[in-house]
Amino acid sequence: MVSIKLLLVGSTGKTGQLIERGLEEKEVSFKRFVRSEEQMRQGSFLGDIRNLEDVIEAMAGATAVISALNTEGNGTLVSGMGSIIAAMKQHQIKRLVTIGTAGILQSELEPHLYRYQSIENKRIHHEAAKEHERVYEQLLQSELDWTIICPTRLVHEDRRGEYRVRENVLPTGGSAISFADTAEFAVTAYLNGLHIRKRVGIAY
């Protein structure tokens, strides 16, 4: 079995593609978990993230996981994370970095609420935040060394390499962050073991 450092889930999404590029720049060995034949290339595993057996097989030999799974409104994020947590437990893998949303950070103005429940919220629909909240609850109950990176409004901009981060709360006044800088921070948090068992707000 070829040893890989990392299983990357959600590599075909906007943030996931940039995480993949960042891992390649840092020369990190990784395997991509993909769900369709069209996404297959060397170093990929084809499977259904909701299927525990697929995830267990894909994770063999890995020492950590990065997930950039999106919410699709069909429960894939929650069920997929359930598979990831169970497979990590079986393989005795501890380190997970995953992309969430600023909606599940604590509100700065109403600290007893999540941002999506508070007066800080600007969105009308909360389905995605609620799904990410369920993932957060799953991770709290796990014994993993997880980090949930929680970007505010994601924008298409070049990577700046300069941004603010804050544990459990969004940096004050933060209103946007690029996909590129979110991806860079995910790779940095993984490589340096940052923010263990914390949600981390990221914004310019």
mmCIF file of C-alpha atoms in Angstrom:
data_model
loop_
_atom_site.group_PDB
_atom_site.id
_atom_site.type_symbol
_atom_site.label_atom_id
_atom_site.label_comp_id
_atom_site.label_asym_id
_atom_site.label_seq_id
_atom_site.Cartn_x
_atom_site.Cartn_y
_atom_site.Cartn_z
ATOM 1 C CA MET A 1 0.000 0.000 0.000
ATOM 2 C CA VAL A 2 1.329 3.416 -0.970
ATOM 3 C CA SER A 3 1.278 5.708 2.051
ATOM 4 C CA ILE A 4 -0.479 9.044 1.543
ATOM 5 C CA LYS A 5 -0.595 11.874 4.021
ATOM 6 C CA LEU A 6 -4.073 13.093 3.256
ATOM 7 C CA LEU A 7 -7.513 12.277 1.872
ATOM 8 C CA LEU A 8 -9.082 15.333 0.209
ATOM 9 C CA VAL A 9 -12.882 15.310 -0.001
ATOM 10 C CA GLY A 10 -14.793 17.866 -2.076
ATOM 11 C CA SER A 11 -11.867 18.592 -4.370
ATOM 12 C CA THR A 12 -14.045 19.572 -7.333
ATOM 13 C CA GLY A 13 -15.784 22.510 -5.626
ATOM 14 C CA LYS A 14 -14.651 26.124 -5.799
ATOM 15 C CA THR A 15 -12.713 25.952 -2.523
ATOM 16 C CA GLY A 16 -11.697 22.325 -2.940
ATOM 17 C CA GLN A 17 -9.960 22.930 -6.271
ATOM 18 C CA LEU A 18 -7.856 25.645 -4.652
ATOM 19 C CA ILE A 19 -7.062 23.465 -1.635
ATOM 20 C CA GLU A 20 -5.830 20.837 -4.078
ATOM 21 C CA ARG A 21 -3.611 23.393 -5.793
ATOM 22 C CA GLY A 22 -2.237 24.516 -2.421
ATOM 23 C CA LEU A 23 -1.401 20.946 -1.414
ATOM 24 C CA GLU A 24 0.413 20.445 -4.710
ATOM 25 C CA GLU A 25 2.394 23.659 -4.154
ATOM 26 C CA LYS A 26 3.425 22.386 -0.716
ATOM 27 C CA GLU A 27 4.228 18.950 -2.185
ATOM 28 C CA VAL A 28 1.812 17.179 0.160
ATOM 29 C CA SER A 29 0.910 13.662 -0.996
ATOM 30 C CA PHE A 30 -2.860 13.246 -1.128
ATOM 31 C CA LYS A 31 -5.688 11.231 -2.643
ATOM 32 C CA ARG A 32 -8.835 12.852 -4.055
ATOM 33 C CA PHE A 33 -12.254 11.393 -3.210
ATOM 34 C CA VAL A 34 -14.546 11.943 -6.230
ATOM 35 C CA ARG A 35 -18.076 10.842 -7.030
ATOM 36 C CA SER A 36 -18.193 10.617 -10.827
ATOM 37 C CA GLU A 37 -16.143 8.996 -13.592
ATOM 38 C CA GLU A 38 -15.645 12.401 -15.256
ATOM 39 C CA GLN A 39 -13.751 13.625 -12.180
ATOM 40 C CA MET A 40 -11.377 10.663 -12.109
ATOM 41 C CA ARG A 41 -7.672 11.078 -12.759
ATOM 42 C CA GLN A 42 -4.475 9.693 -11.281
ATOM 43 C CA GLY A 43 -4.539 9.802 -7.503
ATOM 44 C CA SER A 44 -8.341 9.688 -7.236
ATOM 45 C CA PHE A 45 -10.781 7.313 -5.538
ATOM 46 C CA LEU A 46 -14.270 6.966 -6.993
ATOM 47 C CA GLY A 47 -17.038 6.528 -4.436
ATOM 48 C CA ASP A 48 -20.107 7.834 -2.638
ATOM 49 C CA ILE A 49 -19.218 9.905 0.443
ATOM 50 C CA ARG A 50 -22.481 8.738 2.056
ATOM 51 C CA ASN A 51 -21.348 5.109 1.761
ATOM 52 C CA LEU A 52 -19.206 4.198 4.769
ATOM 53 C CA GLU A 53 -17.516 1.270 3.023
ATOM 54 C CA ASP A 54 -16.340 3.550 0.196
ATOM 55 C CA VAL A 55 -14.928 6.084 2.636
ATOM 56 C CA ILE A 56 -13.170 3.421 4.727
ATOM 57 C CA GLU A 57 -11.539 2.038 1.575
ATOM 58 C CA ALA A 58 -10.506 5.483 0.317
ATOM 59 C CA MET A 59 -9.022 6.452 3.667
ATOM 60 C CA ALA A 60 -6.676 3.460 3.927
ATOM 61 C CA GLY A 61 -3.112 4.676 4.440
ATOM 62 C CA ALA A 62 -4.049 8.308 5.125
ATOM 63 C CA THR A 63 -2.971 10.191 8.230
ATOM 64 C CA ALA A 64 -5.420 13.136 7.970
ATOM 65 C CA VAL A 65 -8.475 14.417 6.086
ATOM 66 C CA ILE A 66 -9.424 17.768 4.585
ATOM 67 C CA SER A 67 -13.081 18.153 3.604
ATOM 68 C CA ALA A 68 -14.507 20.904 1.424
ATOM 69 C CA LEU A 69 -17.912 19.255 1.004
ATOM 70 C CA ASN A 70 -20.700 21.625 0.010
ATOM 71 C CA THR A 71 -24.257 21.740 1.253
ATOM 72 C CA GLU A 72 -26.527 20.560 -1.533
ATOM 73 C CA GLY A 73 -29.826 20.684 0.312
ATOM 74 C CA ASN A 74 -30.145 16.905 0.298
ATOM 75 C CA GLY A 75 -28.323 15.960 3.486
ATOM 76 C CA THR A 76 -25.111 14.907 1.721
ATOM 77 C CA LEU A 77 -22.950 17.118 3.943
ATOM 78 C CA VAL A 78 -24.270 15.655 7.195
ATOM 79 C CA SER A 79 -24.325 12.036 6.045
ATOM 80 C CA GLY A 80 -20.944 12.437 4.348
ATOM 81 C CA MET A 81 -19.396 13.836 7.510
ATOM 82 C CA GLY A 82 -20.888 10.929 9.441
ATOM 83 C CA SER A 83 -19.059 8.558 7.075
ATOM 84 C CA ILE A 84 -15.823 10.529 7.411
ATOM 85 C CA ILE A 85 -15.956 10.511 11.227
ATOM 86 C CA ALA A 86 -16.710 6.780 11.371
ATOM 87 C CA ALA A 87 -13.976 5.907 8.863
ATOM 88 C CA MET A 88 -11.430 8.069 10.707
ATOM 89 C CA LYS A 89 -12.299 6.260 13.920
ATOM 90 C CA GLN A 90 -11.839 2.885 12.256
ATOM 91 C CA HIS A 91 -8.456 3.885 10.803
ATOM 92 C CA GLN A 92 -7.430 5.668 14.033
ATOM 93 C CA ILE A 93 -6.926 8.951 12.173
ATOM 94 C CA LYS A 94 -7.334 12.046 14.342
ATOM 95 C CA ARG A 95 -6.752 15.169 12.233
ATOM 96 C CA LEU A 96 -9.589 16.726 10.222
ATOM 97 C CA VAL A 97 -9.820 20.175 8.664
ATOM 98 C CA THR A 98 -13.216 21.021 7.192
ATOM 99 C CA ILE A 99 -14.841 24.059 5.573
ATOM 100 C CA GLY A 100 -17.953 25.404 7.309
ATOM 101 C CA THR A 101 -19.699 28.758 7.243
ATOM 102 C CA ALA A 102 -19.537 31.922 9.341
ATOM 103 C CA GLY A 103 -23.194 31.323 10.211
ATOM 104 C CA ILE A 104 -22.201 28.721 12.823
ATOM 105 C CA LEU A 105 -19.772 31.012 14.633
ATOM 106 C CA GLN A 106 -20.983 32.649 17.845
ATOM 107 C CA SER A 107 -22.557 36.042 17.326
ATOM 108 C CA GLU A 108 -20.343 38.879 18.531
ATOM 109 C CA LEU A 109 -23.381 40.994 19.447
ATOM 110 C CA GLU A 110 -25.512 38.151 20.838
ATOM 111 C CA PRO A 111 -22.953 35.621 22.102
ATOM 112 C CA HIS A 112 -25.593 33.099 23.185
ATOM 113 C CA LEU A 113 -26.652 32.688 19.532
ATOM 114 C CA TYR A 114 -25.010 31.486 16.362
ATOM 115 C CA ARG A 115 -24.482 34.256 13.828
ATOM 116 C CA TYR A 116 -27.180 32.876 11.545
ATOM 117 C CA GLN A 117 -29.688 33.164 14.417
ATOM 118 C CA SER A 118 -28.655 36.677 15.427
ATOM 119 C CA ILE A 119 -29.124 40.271 14.318
ATOM 120 C CA GLU A 120 -25.765 39.975 12.505
ATOM 121 C CA ASN A 121 -27.339 37.636 9.970
ATOM 122 C CA LYS A 122 -27.982 39.074 6.499
ATOM 123 C CA ARG A 123 -29.371 35.931 4.863
ATOM 124 C CA ILE A 124 -33.033 35.029 4.420
ATOM 125 C CA HIS A 125 -32.510 31.285 4.044
ATOM 126 C CA HIS A 126 -30.734 29.289 6.739
ATOM 127 C CA GLU A 127 -30.803 25.737 5.390
ATOM 128 C CA ALA A 128 -27.050 25.638 4.688
ATOM 129 C CA ALA A 129 -26.153 27.057 8.103
ATOM 130 C CA LYS A 130 -28.421 24.534 9.816
ATOM 131 C CA GLU A 131 -26.709 21.700 7.954
ATOM 132 C CA HIS A 132 -23.285 23.015 8.977
ATOM 133 C CA GLU A 133 -24.553 23.305 12.561
ATOM 134 C CA ARG A 134 -25.411 19.595 12.504
ATOM 135 C CA VAL A 135 -21.873 18.842 11.277
ATOM 136 C CA TYR A 136 -20.467 20.928 14.131
ATOM 137 C CA GLU A 137 -22.565 18.948 16.603
ATOM 138 C CA GLN A 138 -21.281 15.683 15.076
ATOM 139 C CA LEU A 139 -17.694 16.831 15.489
ATOM 140 C CA LEU A 140 -18.219 18.004 19.064
ATOM 141 C CA GLN A 141 -19.335 14.481 19.934
ATOM 142 C CA SER A 142 -16.325 12.916 18.203
ATOM 143 C CA GLU A 143 -12.822 12.489 19.587
ATOM 144 C CA LEU A 144 -11.195 13.944 16.474
ATOM 145 C CA ASP A 145 -8.718 16.814 16.339
ATOM 146 C CA TRP A 146 -10.952 18.841 14.058
ATOM 147 C CA THR A 147 -10.872 22.429 12.834
ATOM 148 C CA ILE A 148 -13.878 24.032 11.137
ATOM 149 C CA ILE A 149 -12.855 26.958 8.950
ATOM 150 C CA CYS A 150 -15.795 29.366 8.784
ATOM 151 C CA PRO A 151 -15.541 31.895 5.949
ATOM 152 C CA THR A 152 -17.861 34.834 5.633
ATOM 153 C CA ARG A 153 -19.170 35.819 2.165
ATOM 154 C CA LEU A 154 -16.940 34.068 -0.375
ATOM 155 C CA VAL A 155 -15.734 36.084 -3.368
ATOM 156 C CA HIS A 156 -13.728 35.342 -6.511
ATOM 157 C CA GLU A 157 -10.485 37.279 -6.003
ATOM 158 C CA ASP A 158 -6.802 36.487 -6.300
ATOM 159 C CA ARG A 159 -5.115 35.156 -3.198
ATOM 160 C CA ARG A 160 -3.914 38.012 -0.984
ATOM 161 C CA GLY A 161 -2.195 35.915 1.661
ATOM 162 C CA GLU A 162 -3.310 38.436 4.294
ATOM 163 C CA TYR A 163 -6.548 38.014 6.231
ATOM 164 C CA ARG A 164 -7.847 37.948 9.795
ATOM 165 C CA VAL A 165 -8.801 34.844 11.719
ATOM 166 C CA ARG A 166 -10.520 34.497 15.086
ATOM 167 C CA GLU A 167 -11.538 31.437 17.034
ATOM 168 C CA ASN A 168 -15.288 30.857 17.441
ATOM 169 C CA VAL A 169 -16.274 34.387 16.313
ATOM 170 C CA LEU A 170 -15.965 36.252 13.001
ATOM 171 C CA PRO A 171 -13.257 38.964 12.995
ATOM 172 C CA THR A 172 -15.017 42.259 13.808
ATOM 173 C CA GLY A 173 -16.389 43.954 10.708
ATOM 174 C CA GLY A 174 -15.401 41.116 8.405
ATOM 175 C CA SER A 175 -17.668 40.939 5.363
ATOM 176 C CA ALA A 176 -15.799 38.974 2.690
ATOM 177 C CA ILE A 177 -13.001 36.496 2.039
ATOM 178 C CA SER A 178 -11.860 34.911 -1.205
ATOM 179 C CA PHE A 179 -12.117 31.235 -2.060
ATOM 180 C CA ALA A 180 -8.338 31.380 -2.622
ATOM 181 C CA ASP A 181 -7.438 32.701 0.824
ATOM 182 C CA THR A 182 -9.909 30.329 2.497
ATOM 183 C CA ALA A 183 -8.175 27.439 0.732
ATOM 184 C CA GLU A 184 -4.732 28.732 1.709
ATOM 185 C CA PHE A 185 -5.774 28.918 5.351
ATOM 186 C CA ALA A 186 -7.157 25.364 5.230
ATOM 187 C CA VAL A 187 -3.798 24.070 4.025
ATOM 188 C CA THR A 188 -1.928 26.173 6.610
ATOM 189 C CA ALA A 189 -4.155 24.959 9.455
ATOM 190 C CA TYR A 190 -3.571 21.358 8.370
ATOM 191 C CA LEU A 191 0.213 21.651 7.974
ATOM 192 C CA ASN A 192 0.727 23.519 11.252
ATOM 193 C CA GLY A 193 -1.858 21.786 13.456
ATOM 194 C CA LEU A 194 -3.678 25.044 14.202
ATOM 195 C CA HIS A 195 -6.966 25.645 16.077
ATOM 196 C CA ILE A 196 -7.627 22.118 17.303
ATOM 197 C CA ARG A 197 -11.334 21.527 18.108
ATOM 198 C CA LYS A 198 -12.199 25.121 17.232
ATOM 199 C CA ARG A 199 -14.386 26.934 14.736
ATOM 200 C CA VAL A 200 -12.321 29.673 13.104
ATOM 201 C CA GLY A 201 -13.814 32.760 11.480
ATOM 202 C CA ILE A 202 -11.886 34.119 8.491
ATOM 203 C CA ALA A 203 -12.351 37.493 6.784
ATOM 204 C CA TYR A 204 -10.383 40.422 5.369
#
